Coordinates of C-alpha atoms in Angstrom, one line a residue:
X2 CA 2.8 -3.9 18.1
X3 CA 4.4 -0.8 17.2
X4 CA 2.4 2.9 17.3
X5 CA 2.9 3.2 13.5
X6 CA 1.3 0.1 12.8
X7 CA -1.7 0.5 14.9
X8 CA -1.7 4.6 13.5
X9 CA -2.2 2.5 9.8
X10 CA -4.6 0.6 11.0
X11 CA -6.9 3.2 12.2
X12 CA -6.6 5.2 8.8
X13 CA -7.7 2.3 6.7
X14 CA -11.1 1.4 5.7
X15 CA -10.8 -2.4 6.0
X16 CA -10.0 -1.5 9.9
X17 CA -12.3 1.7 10.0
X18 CA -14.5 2.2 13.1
X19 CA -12.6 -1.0 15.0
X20 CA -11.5 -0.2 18.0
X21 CA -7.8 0.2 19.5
X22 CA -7.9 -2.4 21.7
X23 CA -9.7 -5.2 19.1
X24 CA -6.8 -4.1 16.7
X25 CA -4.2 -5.1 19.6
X26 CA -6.0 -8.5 19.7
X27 CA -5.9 -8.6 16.2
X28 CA -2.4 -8.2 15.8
X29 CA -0.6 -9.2 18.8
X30 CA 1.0 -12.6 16.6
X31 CA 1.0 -11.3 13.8
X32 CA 4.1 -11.8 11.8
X33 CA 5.8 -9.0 9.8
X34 CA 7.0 -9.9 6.2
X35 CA 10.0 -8.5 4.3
X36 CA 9.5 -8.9 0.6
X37 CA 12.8 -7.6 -1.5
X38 CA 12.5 -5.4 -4.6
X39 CA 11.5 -7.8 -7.7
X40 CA 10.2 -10.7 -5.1
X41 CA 6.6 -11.6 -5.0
X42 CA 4.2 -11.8 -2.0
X43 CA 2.6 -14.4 -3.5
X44 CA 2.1 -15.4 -7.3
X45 CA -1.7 -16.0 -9.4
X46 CA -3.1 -19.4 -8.6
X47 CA -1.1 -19.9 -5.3
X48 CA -3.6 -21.1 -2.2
X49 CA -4.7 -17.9 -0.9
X50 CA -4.4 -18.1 3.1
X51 CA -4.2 -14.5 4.3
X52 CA -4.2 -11.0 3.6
X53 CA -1.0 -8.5 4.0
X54 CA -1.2 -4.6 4.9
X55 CA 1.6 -2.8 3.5
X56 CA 3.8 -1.2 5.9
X57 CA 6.7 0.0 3.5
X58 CA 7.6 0.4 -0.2
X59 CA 5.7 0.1 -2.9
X60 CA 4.2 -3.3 -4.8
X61 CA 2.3 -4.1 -7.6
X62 CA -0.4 -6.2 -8.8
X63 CA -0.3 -8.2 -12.0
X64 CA -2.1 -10.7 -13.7
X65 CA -0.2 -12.6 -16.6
X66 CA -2.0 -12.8 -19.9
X67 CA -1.4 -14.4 -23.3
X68 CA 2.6 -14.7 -21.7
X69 CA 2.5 -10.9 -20.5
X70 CA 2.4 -9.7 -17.3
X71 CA -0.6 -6.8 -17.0
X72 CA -0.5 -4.3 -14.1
X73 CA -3.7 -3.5 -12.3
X74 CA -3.7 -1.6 -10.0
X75 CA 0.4 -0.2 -7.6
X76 CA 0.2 -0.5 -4.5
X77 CA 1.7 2.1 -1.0
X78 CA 1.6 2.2 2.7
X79 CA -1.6 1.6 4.1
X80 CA -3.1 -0.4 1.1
X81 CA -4.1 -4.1 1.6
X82 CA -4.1 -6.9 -0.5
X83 CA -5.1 -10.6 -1.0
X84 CA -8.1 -10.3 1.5
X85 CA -10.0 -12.5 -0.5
X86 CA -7.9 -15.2 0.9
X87 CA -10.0 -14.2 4.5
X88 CA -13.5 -14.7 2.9
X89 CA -13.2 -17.5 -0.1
X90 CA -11.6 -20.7 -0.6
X91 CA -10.1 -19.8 -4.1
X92 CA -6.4 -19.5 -5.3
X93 CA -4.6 -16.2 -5.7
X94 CA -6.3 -14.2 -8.6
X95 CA -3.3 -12.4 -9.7
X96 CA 0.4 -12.0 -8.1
X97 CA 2.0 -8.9 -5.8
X98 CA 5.2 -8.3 -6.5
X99 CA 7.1 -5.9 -5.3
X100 CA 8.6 -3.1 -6.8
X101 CA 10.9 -1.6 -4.3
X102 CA 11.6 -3.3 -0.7
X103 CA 8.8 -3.7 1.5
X104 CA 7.4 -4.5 4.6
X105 CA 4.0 -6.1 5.6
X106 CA 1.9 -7.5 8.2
X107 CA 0.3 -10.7 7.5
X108 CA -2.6 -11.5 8.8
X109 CA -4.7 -15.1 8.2
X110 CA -7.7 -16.7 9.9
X111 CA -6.0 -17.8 12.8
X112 CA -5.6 -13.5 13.5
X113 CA -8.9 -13.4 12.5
X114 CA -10.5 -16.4 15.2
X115 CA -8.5 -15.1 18.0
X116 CA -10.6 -11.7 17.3
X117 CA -13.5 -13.4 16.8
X118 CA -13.9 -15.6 19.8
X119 CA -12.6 -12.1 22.0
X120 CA -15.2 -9.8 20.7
X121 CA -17.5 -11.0 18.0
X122 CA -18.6 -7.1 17.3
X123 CA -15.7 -6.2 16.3
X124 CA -14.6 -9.6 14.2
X125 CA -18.0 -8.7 12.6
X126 CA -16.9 -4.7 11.6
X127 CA -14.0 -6.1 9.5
X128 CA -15.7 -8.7 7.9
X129 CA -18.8 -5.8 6.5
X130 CA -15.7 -3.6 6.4
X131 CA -13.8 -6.7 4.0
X132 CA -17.2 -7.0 2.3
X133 CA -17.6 -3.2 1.5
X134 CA -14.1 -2.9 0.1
X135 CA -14.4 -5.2 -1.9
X136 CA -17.8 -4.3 -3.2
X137 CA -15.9 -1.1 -4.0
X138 CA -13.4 -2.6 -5.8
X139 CA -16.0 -4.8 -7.9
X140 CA -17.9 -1.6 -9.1
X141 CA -14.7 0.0 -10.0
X142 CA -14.0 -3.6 -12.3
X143 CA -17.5 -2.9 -13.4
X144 CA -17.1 -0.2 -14.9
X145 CA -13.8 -0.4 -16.5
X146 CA -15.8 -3.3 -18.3
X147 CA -18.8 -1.9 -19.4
X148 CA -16.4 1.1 -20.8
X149 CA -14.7 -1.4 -22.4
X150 CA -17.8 -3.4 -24.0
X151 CA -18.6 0.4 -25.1
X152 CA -15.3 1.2 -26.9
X153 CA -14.5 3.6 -24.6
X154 CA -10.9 2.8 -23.5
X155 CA -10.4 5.9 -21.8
X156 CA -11.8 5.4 -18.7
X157 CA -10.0 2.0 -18.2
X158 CA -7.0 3.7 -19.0
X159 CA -7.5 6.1 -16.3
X160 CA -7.7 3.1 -13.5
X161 CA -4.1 2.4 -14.3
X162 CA -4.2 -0.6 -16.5
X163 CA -1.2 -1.3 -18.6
X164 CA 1.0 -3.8 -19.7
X165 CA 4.3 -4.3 -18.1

């Protein structure tokens, strides 16, 4: 594994508080992922079977409705997306396309085992660090929908939802 990659590790919160040496484990067979400008990761309703940390570029998450494509949320280095994938059984909910060449790690359960059955504290960190992320994210929806429910478009306008 390259420096960089472990540097972006360490300075996201998924990985927060793991330690250099579980994030070696963690990564040794990984495979990196090249995704061309205007290509998807993966598209809404696909089976879900691991997560990707952005390396490169710059992507974006849509979700189609009523025949248009919405964006929710761009993403840069050192996001991640589709770690849902890691805890549920449940296709894609939307798609990650990208928006200029990128490159990714992908990581799946198989990443995720290997950790575990090497050092079960430190599986464990990712998973509550997975599960607070998310939680994060979830408040965030929550509150874009309550403003919504309210009338109050301007606050979910300020989260960066538009159509495409």
């Amino acid at each position: 594994m390259l420096p960089a990659s472990l540097e972006l590790l360490q300075n996201m919160p998924i990985f927060g508080a793991v330690r250099e040496d579980a994030l070696q484990v963690l990564l040794e067979q990984t495979r990196p992922v090249r995704v061309a400008a205007g290509r998807h990761f993966f598209h809404e309703r696909d089976a879900a079977n691991c997560m990707y940390v952005l390396e490169s570029g710059r992507a974006a998450v849509v979700k189609e409705w009523q025949g248009r494509e919405l964006l929710l949320r761009e993403l840069g280095p050192g996001d991640c997306f589709g770690e849902m994938a890691l805890l549920d059984l449940y296709p894609r909910s939307a798609a990650v396309r990208a928006v200029t060449d990128c490159r990714a790690i992908e990581l799946g359960p198989a990443d995720l085992l290997r950790l575990f059955e090497r050092d079960c504290e430190q599986f464990a960190l990712i998973q509550m660090n997975i599960g607070r992320e998310m939680c994060r994210r979830l408040r965030i929806t929550d509150e874009m929908l309550f403003q919504a429910r309210m009338g109050d478009m301007t606050a979910a306008d300020d989260t960066g939802f538009q159509a495409l």
